[in-house]
Amino acid sequence: MITKAKAKLRHAASGLQACVIRLLPRHVPIAFKLALVMTLLLVLGMASLGLFISDNQNQLIRTQLHDFGNTMAQQLAKLASEPILSENNLNLRMLTTNLGQDEKILGAGIYAHNGELLSSTGIQPRLSNTFFESAEVIASPWFRHTADGSAERLISFIAPANYQGVRVGSVVVTLSASQMDQAAASARNAIVYATLAMTVLASLLAYWLSRRLSLPIHHLMEATRAIDRGDLAIRIDQRRNDEIGFLFEGFNNMAAGLLKKSQVEQVFSRYVSKSVADKVLANLDEVRLVDRPIEATVLFADITGFTAMSEQLQPSQVSELLNEYFSYISRACSLYHGVVDKFIGDCAMLVFGVLEDDTDHAFNAVSCAVLIQQLAAQLNEQRRADGRPEVHFRIGINCGAMLAGNLGSDERMEYTVVGDAVNLASRLCSEAEPDQIIIRQQLFTMLQPRIIAHAGQTLPIRGKSAPIQIYSVENIHSSDHPLLEANLRKVLSPQATQSPQRAVGHA
């Protein structure tokens, strides 16, 4: 009979095992595997994090309770040492009474050196003589039964009261540890419930994400590896109408942005002028600006007496002064369709009609020069009122044929203009007086109906057989004054000076 029963049990177990095997799927999807692994990891991670946070929370609460008890006991001991020695019972009662008003403190007591209770408030523990012999603060846990019959855990902090290095008594401060236990239990329960909720939610999310990401994820991995190898032209050609499709689109946009960023970095490492850089970025397929002969106008504006002025100022003040005036000059230049070619020390080189077609570049350059001088005059009024040194500009302008193109090496280049007309403009600037604008006769003849100027001396030029006649510009025609005054207000407005055009100087 026993043998037949064992045989029946073995047959039933075999049948159950076969049934379980038939129920199990022959193929487990990778989404399920990924979800299972992610769920296990999330459960372990959330559980570990919950235990860690709970333990830290409990430790923090215990530390805060002990720190509070030690501090209260030490303060009471310090205040009670002299009244104990002088047997000032009134003062001792005031100390315990005031301390007992704190709702966190259940009891406070002051004891003499022999253990006699001198003053107390609230509940007091039963202490042996050994507690009154320790030279350090002692934390003594104990229990008391409340009115409802439950046990309340308390902690008494015993501190020695010393007067001039001699122990004259002891003090006891009693706190409730049950409140700490309740707070720790509440925090622990909250963390446990939050951990469980986050685990369930994360598990469901992990399964959903695993199903969505398992199939196309290797395409992203391959594309990412290509990006890591430096192949910024890689793109994912698949088209999807779901979240993965947006992810593919985002990846393609990111790759295009990285490619553009790489090109921008190469361009900006060679071109430092903002206007030139903007022109290059407008056509990234042609990142090199070709050399070309042009008819343009060059303006040099130099601060007179800058060397002597800089000797009287701190380096930070010199930098602040240059940044202020160069910001104004940059703004004035842009208002008349010019660009800042470079800042050379205290001198600014502006060009007009180079990067964009401007048939009126010569008059725009002269108008910009008049604007700079009027701007400097207004700023000098404020500087005089503030007791600061005045700043005066001398300006030279010349118009003519010049070559615009790249100068420098393969590692560092700049887009600028060169030629005899540029050199002559620099020479005119060096010959100008403070607050003076100098042009040559040919430019005066071309602009005579629109500018007000008077003839000056003739200027010999090295390499030329005949000297040139120069003219000093006083102003522009009154018909153009409204635009000049409007531009002056724009340059001086706070909005114009908050974000000035930045240029890199070359000494």
Coordinates of C-alpha atoms in Angstrom, one line a residue:
M1 CA 0.0 0.0 0.0
I2 CA 2.8 2.4 0.9
T3 CA 4.6 1.6 -2.3
K4 CA 1.5 2.3 -4.4
A5 CA 1.0 5.6 -2.6
K6 CA 4.5 6.7 -3.3
A7 CA 4.1 5.8 -6.9
K8 CA 0.9 7.9 -7.2
L9 CA 2.7 10.9 -5.6
R10 CA 5.6 10.6 -8.0
H11 CA 3.2 10.4 -10.9
A12 CA 1.2 13.5 -9.7
A13 CA 4.4 15.5 -9.2
S14 CA 5.6 14.6 -12.7
G15 CA 2.3 15.6 -14.1
L16 CA 2.4 18.9 -12.3
Q17 CA 5.9 19.6 -13.5
A18 CA 4.9 18.8 -17.0
C19 CA 1.9 21.1 -16.8
V20 CA 4.2 24.0 -15.4
I21 CA 6.6 23.4 -18.3
R22 CA 3.8 23.6 -20.8
L23 CA 2.6 26.8 -19.3
L24 CA 6.0 28.5 -19.5
P25 CA 6.6 30.3 -22.8
R26 CA 9.3 28.8 -25.1
H27 CA 10.5 32.3 -25.9
V28 CA 10.9 35.0 -23.3
P29 CA 10.8 38.5 -24.9
I30 CA 13.7 40.7 -24.3
A31 CA 11.3 43.4 -23.1
F32 CA 10.2 41.1 -20.3
K33 CA 13.8 40.3 -19.4
L34 CA 14.8 43.9 -19.5
A35 CA 11.7 44.9 -17.4
L36 CA 12.5 42.1 -14.9
V37 CA 16.1 43.1 -14.5
M38 CA 15.2 46.8 -14.2
T39 CA 12.5 46.0 -11.7
L40 CA 14.8 44.0 -9.5
L41 CA 17.4 46.7 -9.7
L42 CA 14.9 49.4 -8.9
V43 CA 13.5 47.4 -5.9
L44 CA 17.0 46.8 -4.5
G45 CA 18.0 50.4 -5.1
M46 CA 14.9 51.9 -3.6
A47 CA 15.0 49.5 -0.7
S48 CA 18.6 50.3 0.0
L49 CA 18.0 54.0 -0.4
G50 CA 15.0 53.8 1.9
L51 CA 17.0 51.9 4.6
F52 CA 19.8 54.4 4.3
I53 CA 17.6 57.4 4.5
S54 CA 15.7 55.9 7.4
D55 CA 18.9 55.1 9.3
N56 CA 20.3 58.5 8.7
Q57 CA 17.0 60.1 9.8
N58 CA 17.0 58.1 13.0
Q59 CA 20.6 58.9 13.7
L60 CA 20.0 62.6 13.0
I61 CA 17.0 62.7 15.4
R62 CA 19.1 60.9 18.1
T63 CA 22.0 63.3 17.6
Q64 CA 19.8 66.3 17.7
L65 CA 18.2 65.1 21.0
H66 CA 21.5 64.4 22.6
D67 CA 23.0 67.6 21.4
F68 CA 20.1 69.5 22.8
G69 CA 20.2 67.7 26.1
N70 CA 24.0 68.2 26.5
T71 CA 23.7 71.8 25.7
M72 CA 20.9 72.5 28.1
A73 CA 22.7 70.5 30.9
Q74 CA 25.9 72.4 30.3
Q75 CA 24.2 75.8 30.3
L76 CA 22.3 75.0 33.5
A77 CA 25.5 73.8 35.2
K78 CA 27.3 76.9 34.2
L79 CA 24.6 79.2 35.5
A80 CA 24.0 77.2 38.7
S81 CA 27.6 76.8 39.9
E82 CA 27.9 80.1 41.7
P83 CA 24.4 80.0 43.3
I84 CA 25.1 76.5 44.5
L85 CA 28.3 77.7 46.2
S86 CA 26.6 80.8 47.7
E87 CA 23.5 78.8 48.7
N88 CA 21.3 81.2 46.8
N89 CA 18.1 79.0 46.7
L90 CA 16.0 81.7 45.2
N91 CA 18.3 82.0 42.2
L92 CA 18.4 78.2 41.9
R93 CA 14.6 78.0 41.9
M94 CA 14.4 80.6 39.2
L95 CA 16.9 78.7 37.0
T96 CA 14.9 75.4 37.2
T97 CA 11.6 77.2 36.8
N98 CA 12.7 79.0 33.7
L99 CA 14.2 75.9 32.2
G100 CA 11.0 73.9 32.9
Q101 CA 9.0 76.3 30.8
D102 CA 10.5 74.8 27.7
E103 CA 8.0 72.2 26.5
K104 CA 10.8 69.9 25.3
I105 CA 12.2 69.6 28.9
L106 CA 10.2 67.4 31.2
G107 CA 12.3 68.0 34.3
A108 CA 15.3 69.9 35.6
G109 CA 17.1 69.5 38.9
I110 CA 20.1 71.1 40.7
Y111 CA 22.0 69.0 43.3
A112 CA 24.6 69.7 45.8
H113 CA 28.0 68.0 45.9
N114 CA 26.7 65.4 48.3
G115 CA 23.7 64.6 46.1
E116 CA 21.2 66.6 48.0
L117 CA 18.4 68.1 45.8
L118 CA 18.5 71.9 46.0
S119 CA 15.9 72.9 43.4
S120 CA 13.8 71.0 40.9
T121 CA 11.0 71.2 38.4
G122 CA 9.1 68.5 36.6
I123 CA 10.1 64.8 36.9
Q124 CA 13.4 63.7 38.4
P125 CA 15.2 60.3 37.9
R126 CA 16.5 58.1 40.6
L127 CA 20.3 58.5 40.5
S128 CA 23.0 56.8 42.3
N129 CA 26.1 58.5 43.7
T130 CA 28.2 57.4 40.7
F131 CA 26.3 59.8 38.4
F132 CA 27.5 62.7 40.6
E133 CA 31.1 61.7 40.4
S134 CA 31.6 61.8 36.7
A135 CA 33.5 64.8 35.2
E136 CA 31.6 64.6 31.9
V137 CA 28.0 64.9 30.9
I138 CA 26.3 61.6 31.2
A139 CA 23.1 60.5 29.3
S140 CA 21.1 58.1 31.4
P141 CA 18.0 56.5 29.8
W142 CA 15.1 55.3 32.0
F143 CA 11.4 54.5 31.8
R144 CA 8.4 55.8 33.7
H145 CA 4.8 54.7 33.6
T146 CA 2.3 57.2 32.4
A147 CA -1.3 57.6 33.6
D148 CA -2.7 55.3 30.9
G149 CA -0.3 52.5 32.0
S150 CA 2.1 52.8 29.1
A151 CA 5.8 53.1 29.5
E152 CA 7.5 56.3 28.4
R153 CA 11.2 56.3 27.6
L154 CA 13.2 59.2 29.0
I155 CA 16.7 60.4 29.0
S156 CA 18.3 62.4 31.8
F157 CA 21.5 64.3 31.1
I158 CA 23.7 64.8 34.2
A159 CA 26.4 67.5 34.1
P160 CA 28.9 68.6 36.8
A161 CA 28.6 72.1 38.0
N162 CA 32.1 73.5 38.5
Y163 CA 33.2 76.8 40.0
Q164 CA 36.8 77.8 39.2
G165 CA 37.7 74.2 38.5
V166 CA 36.1 72.8 41.7
R167 CA 33.0 70.7 41.5
V168 CA 30.3 72.2 43.7
G169 CA 27.3 70.2 42.5
S170 CA 25.5 68.6 39.6
V171 CA 22.5 69.4 37.4
V172 CA 20.0 67.1 35.7
V173 CA 18.0 67.8 32.6
T174 CA 15.3 65.2 31.6
L175 CA 14.0 64.9 28.0
S176 CA 11.4 62.5 26.5
A177 CA 12.9 59.9 24.2
S178 CA 9.5 58.6 23.3
Q179 CA 8.8 61.7 21.1
M180 CA 12.1 61.0 19.3
D181 CA 11.0 57.3 18.9
Q182 CA 7.6 58.4 17.5
A183 CA 9.2 60.9 15.1
A184 CA 11.7 58.3 13.9
A185 CA 8.9 55.7 13.5
S186 CA 6.8 58.2 11.5
A187 CA 9.7 59.1 9.3
R188 CA 10.5 55.4 8.8
N189 CA 7.0 54.6 7.9
A190 CA 6.8 57.5 5.5
I191 CA 10.0 56.4 3.8
V192 CA 8.8 52.8 3.6
Y193 CA 5.5 53.7 2.0
A194 CA 7.2 56.1 -0.4
T195 CA 9.8 53.5 -1.3
L196 CA 7.0 50.9 -2.0
A197 CA 5.0 53.3 -4.0
M198 CA 8.0 54.4 -6.0
T199 CA 9.1 50.8 -6.5
V200 CA 5.7 49.8 -7.9
L201 CA 5.5 52.8 -10.1
A202 CA 9.1 52.4 -11.3
S203 CA 8.5 48.7 -12.1
L204 CA 5.5 49.5 -14.3
L205 CA 7.4 52.3 -16.0
A206 CA 10.4 50.0 -16.5
Y207 CA 8.3 47.4 -18.2
W208 CA 6.6 49.9 -20.4
L209 CA 9.9 51.6 -21.3
S210 CA 11.6 48.2 -22.0
R211 CA 9.0 47.3 -24.5
R212 CA 9.3 50.6 -26.3
L213 CA 13.1 50.8 -26.2
S214 CA 14.2 47.2 -26.7
L215 CA 13.8 47.1 -30.5
P216 CA 15.3 50.4 -31.7
I217 CA 17.8 50.9 -28.9
H218 CA 20.7 49.4 -30.8
H219 CA 20.3 51.9 -33.6
L220 CA 20.9 54.7 -31.1
M221 CA 23.8 52.9 -29.6
E222 CA 25.5 52.5 -33.0
A223 CA 24.8 56.1 -33.9
T224 CA 26.2 57.2 -30.5
R225 CA 29.3 55.3 -31.0
A226 CA 29.7 57.0 -34.4
I227 CA 29.4 60.4 -32.8
D228 CA 32.0 59.4 -30.2
R229 CA 34.4 58.4 -33.0
G230 CA 33.9 62.0 -34.4
D231 CA 31.6 61.1 -37.3
L232 CA 29.3 64.1 -36.8
A233 CA 27.6 63.4 -40.2
I234 CA 25.8 60.3 -38.9
R235 CA 22.0 60.3 -39.1
I236 CA 19.3 57.8 -38.3
D237 CA 17.1 57.3 -41.3
Q238 CA 14.3 55.4 -39.7
R239 CA 10.9 57.2 -39.5
R240 CA 8.6 56.5 -36.6
N241 CA 5.4 58.2 -35.4
D242 CA 5.9 57.6 -31.7
E243 CA 8.2 58.7 -28.9
I244 CA 11.1 56.8 -30.4
G245 CA 10.6 58.7 -33.6
F246 CA 10.9 62.0 -31.6
L247 CA 14.0 60.5 -30.0
F248 CA 15.5 59.8 -33.4
E249 CA 14.6 63.3 -34.6
G250 CA 16.2 64.7 -31.5
F251 CA 19.3 62.7 -32.1
N252 CA 19.5 63.9 -35.7
N253 CA 19.0 67.5 -34.6
M254 CA 21.7 67.0 -31.9
A255 CA 24.1 65.6 -34.5
A256 CA 23.4 68.5 -36.8
G257 CA 24.0 70.9 -33.9
L258 CA 27.3 69.3 -33.0
L259 CA 28.4 69.6 -36.6
K260 CA 27.4 73.2 -36.8
K261 CA 29.1 73.9 -33.4
S262 CA 32.3 72.3 -34.7
Q263 CA 32.2 74.5 -37.7
V264 CA 31.5 77.6 -35.6
E265 CA 34.4 76.8 -33.3
Q266 CA 36.7 76.5 -36.4
V267 CA 35.4 79.8 -37.8
F268 CA 35.6 81.7 -34.5
S269 CA 39.2 80.5 -33.9
R270 CA 40.2 82.3 -37.1
Y271 CA 37.7 85.3 -37.3
V272 CA 37.4 87.4 -34.2
S273 CA 35.2 90.2 -35.6
K274 CA 31.5 89.7 -34.8
S275 CA 30.3 91.1 -38.1
V276 CA 32.7 88.9 -40.0
A277 CA 31.7 85.9 -38.0
D278 CA 28.0 86.6 -38.7
K279 CA 28.7 86.8 -42.4
V280 CA 30.6 83.5 -42.3
L281 CA 27.9 81.7 -40.3
A282 CA 25.3 82.9 -42.8
N283 CA 26.9 80.6 -45.4
L284 CA 28.6 77.7 -43.6
D285 CA 29.3 75.9 -46.9
E286 CA 31.9 78.7 -47.7
V287 CA 33.7 79.3 -44.5
R288 CA 36.6 81.2 -46.1
L289 CA 36.2 84.8 -47.1
V290 CA 38.1 85.4 -50.3
D291 CA 40.4 88.3 -50.9
R292 CA 38.9 91.0 -53.1
P293 CA 39.7 94.6 -54.1
I294 CA 37.0 97.0 -52.9
E295 CA 36.3 100.7 -52.7
A296 CA 35.7 101.5 -49.1
T297 CA 36.3 104.1 -46.3
V298 CA 38.6 103.6 -43.3
L299 CA 38.3 105.6 -40.0
F300 CA 41.0 105.7 -37.3
A301 CA 40.0 107.2 -33.9
D302 CA 42.8 107.7 -31.4
I303 CA 42.6 108.9 -27.8
T304 CA 45.0 111.8 -27.4
G305 CA 47.3 111.9 -24.5
F306 CA 46.4 108.4 -23.5
T307 CA 49.9 107.4 -22.4
A308 CA 50.1 110.2 -19.9
M309 CA 46.5 109.6 -18.8
S310 CA 47.1 105.9 -18.2
E311 CA 50.1 106.7 -16.0
Q312 CA 47.8 108.4 -13.6
L313 CA 45.2 105.6 -13.5
Q314 CA 45.1 102.2 -12.1
P315 CA 45.2 99.3 -14.6
S316 CA 41.5 98.5 -13.8
Q317 CA 40.6 102.1 -14.4
V318 CA 42.4 102.1 -17.8
S319 CA 40.6 98.9 -18.8
E320 CA 37.2 100.4 -17.7
L321 CA 37.8 103.6 -19.6
L322 CA 38.8 101.8 -22.8
N323 CA 35.9 99.4 -22.5
E324 CA 33.4 102.2 -22.0
Y325 CA 34.6 104.3 -25.0
F326 CA 35.1 101.3 -27.3
S327 CA 31.6 100.2 -26.5
Y328 CA 30.3 103.6 -27.6
I329 CA 32.4 103.6 -30.7
S330 CA 31.2 100.1 -31.6
R331 CA 27.6 101.2 -31.3
A332 CA 28.1 104.4 -33.3
C333 CA 29.9 102.4 -36.0
S334 CA 27.0 99.9 -36.4
L335 CA 24.5 102.7 -36.6
Y336 CA 26.2 103.9 -39.8
H337 CA 26.6 100.4 -41.3
G338 CA 30.3 100.1 -40.5
V339 CA 32.2 97.4 -38.6
V340 CA 35.0 97.5 -36.1
D341 CA 38.0 96.0 -37.8
K342 CA 40.2 96.0 -34.7
F343 CA 41.2 97.9 -31.6
I344 CA 44.9 98.8 -31.5
G345 CA 45.7 99.9 -28.0
D346 CA 43.7 103.1 -27.5
C347 CA 43.0 103.4 -31.2
A348 CA 39.9 102.0 -33.0
M349 CA 40.0 101.1 -36.7
L350 CA 36.5 101.2 -38.4
V351 CA 35.7 100.3 -41.9
F352 CA 32.7 101.2 -44.0
G353 CA 31.4 99.5 -47.2
V354 CA 33.5 96.3 -46.8
L355 CA 31.2 93.5 -45.7
E356 CA 28.0 94.8 -47.3
D357 CA 27.3 97.0 -50.3
D358 CA 27.1 100.7 -49.2
T359 CA 27.2 103.3 -51.9
D360 CA 27.3 106.0 -49.2
H361 CA 30.1 104.6 -47.1
A362 CA 32.2 107.7 -47.3
F363 CA 29.5 110.0 -45.9
N364 CA 28.6 107.4 -43.3
A365 CA 32.2 107.3 -42.1
V366 CA 32.3 111.1 -41.7
S367 CA 28.9 111.1 -40.0
C368 CA 30.2 108.4 -37.6
A369 CA 33.3 110.6 -36.9
V370 CA 31.1 113.6 -36.1
L371 CA 29.0 111.4 -33.8
I372 CA 32.0 110.2 -32.0
Q373 CA 33.3 113.7 -31.4
Q374 CA 29.8 114.9 -30.2
L375 CA 29.6 111.8 -28.0
A376 CA 33.0 112.5 -26.5
A377 CA 32.0 116.2 -25.8
Q378 CA 28.9 115.2 -23.9
L379 CA 30.7 112.5 -21.9
N380 CA 33.4 115.0 -21.0
E381 CA 30.8 117.3 -19.5
Q382 CA 30.0 114.6 -17.0
R383 CA 33.6 113.7 -16.5
R384 CA 34.4 117.3 -15.6
A385 CA 31.6 117.4 -13.2
D386 CA 32.9 114.2 -11.6
G387 CA 36.4 115.4 -11.4
R388 CA 37.7 112.8 -13.9
P389 CA 40.1 113.5 -16.7
E390 CA 38.6 114.3 -20.1
V391 CA 38.9 112.1 -23.1
H392 CA 39.5 113.6 -26.5
F393 CA 39.7 111.9 -29.9
R394 CA 41.6 112.7 -33.0
I395 CA 40.2 111.1 -36.1
G396 CA 41.6 110.5 -39.6
I397 CA 39.4 109.3 -42.5
N398 CA 40.3 108.2 -46.0
C399 CA 38.4 106.6 -48.9
G400 CA 39.9 104.7 -51.7
A401 CA 40.8 101.3 -53.2
M402 CA 42.0 98.7 -50.8
L403 CA 42.2 94.9 -50.5
A404 CA 39.8 93.1 -48.1
G405 CA 40.8 89.6 -47.1
N406 CA 42.5 87.2 -44.8
L407 CA 45.8 88.0 -43.1
G408 CA 47.7 85.7 -40.7
S409 CA 48.6 82.0 -40.5
D410 CA 46.6 78.8 -40.8
E411 CA 46.3 78.7 -37.0
R412 CA 45.2 82.3 -36.6
M413 CA 43.7 84.6 -39.2
E414 CA 41.8 87.8 -39.3
Y415 CA 39.7 89.5 -41.9
T416 CA 40.8 93.1 -42.5
V417 CA 41.6 95.6 -45.1
V418 CA 45.1 96.7 -46.3
G419 CA 46.4 99.1 -48.8
D420 CA 47.7 102.6 -49.4
A421 CA 44.3 104.2 -48.6
V422 CA 44.4 102.5 -45.2
N423 CA 47.9 103.7 -44.4
L424 CA 47.0 107.2 -45.4
A425 CA 44.0 107.2 -43.0
S426 CA 46.3 106.1 -40.2
R427 CA 48.7 109.0 -41.1
L428 CA 45.9 111.5 -41.1
C429 CA 44.8 110.4 -37.7
S430 CA 48.3 110.9 -36.3
E431 CA 48.4 114.4 -37.7
A432 CA 45.0 115.4 -36.3
E433 CA 44.7 117.6 -33.2
P434 CA 42.5 116.7 -30.2
D435 CA 38.8 116.9 -31.2
Q436 CA 39.7 117.2 -34.9
I437 CA 38.5 115.2 -37.9
I438 CA 40.9 115.2 -40.9
I439 CA 40.2 114.1 -44.4
R440 CA 42.0 114.7 -47.7
Q441 CA 40.9 117.0 -50.5
Q442 CA 39.5 114.3 -52.7
L443 CA 37.1 113.1 -50.0
F444 CA 36.1 116.7 -49.2
T445 CA 35.3 117.4 -52.9
M446 CA 33.2 114.2 -53.1
L447 CA 31.2 115.2 -50.0
Q448 CA 31.3 119.0 -50.2
P449 CA 27.6 119.6 -50.5
R450 CA 26.9 117.4 -47.4
I451 CA 29.7 118.3 -44.9
I452 CA 31.1 121.4 -43.4
A453 CA 34.9 121.6 -43.5
H454 CA 37.7 124.1 -43.9
A455 CA 41.1 123.7 -45.6
G456 CA 44.1 123.0 -43.5
Q457 CA 47.8 122.6 -44.2
T458 CA 49.4 120.4 -46.9
L459 CA 50.8 117.2 -45.6
P460 CA 53.9 115.5 -47.1
I461 CA 53.5 111.8 -47.6
R462 CA 56.4 109.4 -47.7
G463 CA 56.7 107.8 -51.1
K464 CA 54.6 110.4 -52.9
S465 CA 56.1 113.2 -54.9
A466 CA 53.5 115.9 -54.0
P467 CA 52.0 116.7 -50.6
I468 CA 48.3 116.3 -50.1
Q469 CA 45.8 119.0 -49.0
I470 CA 43.9 118.1 -45.9
Y471 CA 40.6 119.4 -44.6
S472 CA 39.3 119.6 -41.0
V473 CA 35.6 118.5 -40.8
E474 CA 33.5 120.7 -38.5
N475 CA 30.1 119.1 -38.9
I476 CA 27.6 117.6 -41.4
H477 CA 24.9 119.5 -43.3
S478 CA 21.9 120.5 -41.2
S479 CA 19.6 118.3 -43.2
D480 CA 21.3 115.3 -41.7
H481 CA 21.3 116.6 -38.1
P482 CA 18.0 114.9 -37.1
L483 CA 19.5 111.5 -37.9
L484 CA 22.7 112.4 -36.1
E485 CA 20.9 113.6 -33.0
A486 CA 18.7 110.4 -33.0
N487 CA 21.8 108.2 -33.3
L488 CA 23.5 110.1 -30.5
R489 CA 20.5 109.4 -28.2
K490 CA 20.6 105.7 -29.1
V491 CA 24.3 105.5 -28.3
L492 CA 23.8 107.2 -24.9
S493 CA 20.7 105.2 -24.0
P494 CA 21.1 102.7 -21.2
Q495 CA 19.9 99.8 -23.4
A496 CA 22.6 100.5 -25.9
T497 CA 25.4 100.4 -23.3
Q498 CA 24.2 97.3 -21.4
S499 CA 25.2 94.8 -24.2
P500 CA 28.0 96.4 -26.2
Q501 CA 29.6 94.7 -29.2
R502 CA 32.7 92.8 -28.1
A503 CA 35.8 93.0 -30.2
V504 CA 39.3 91.6 -29.7
G505 CA 42.1 94.1 -29.9
H506 CA 45.5 93.6 -31.5
A507 CA 48.4 95.5 -30.1

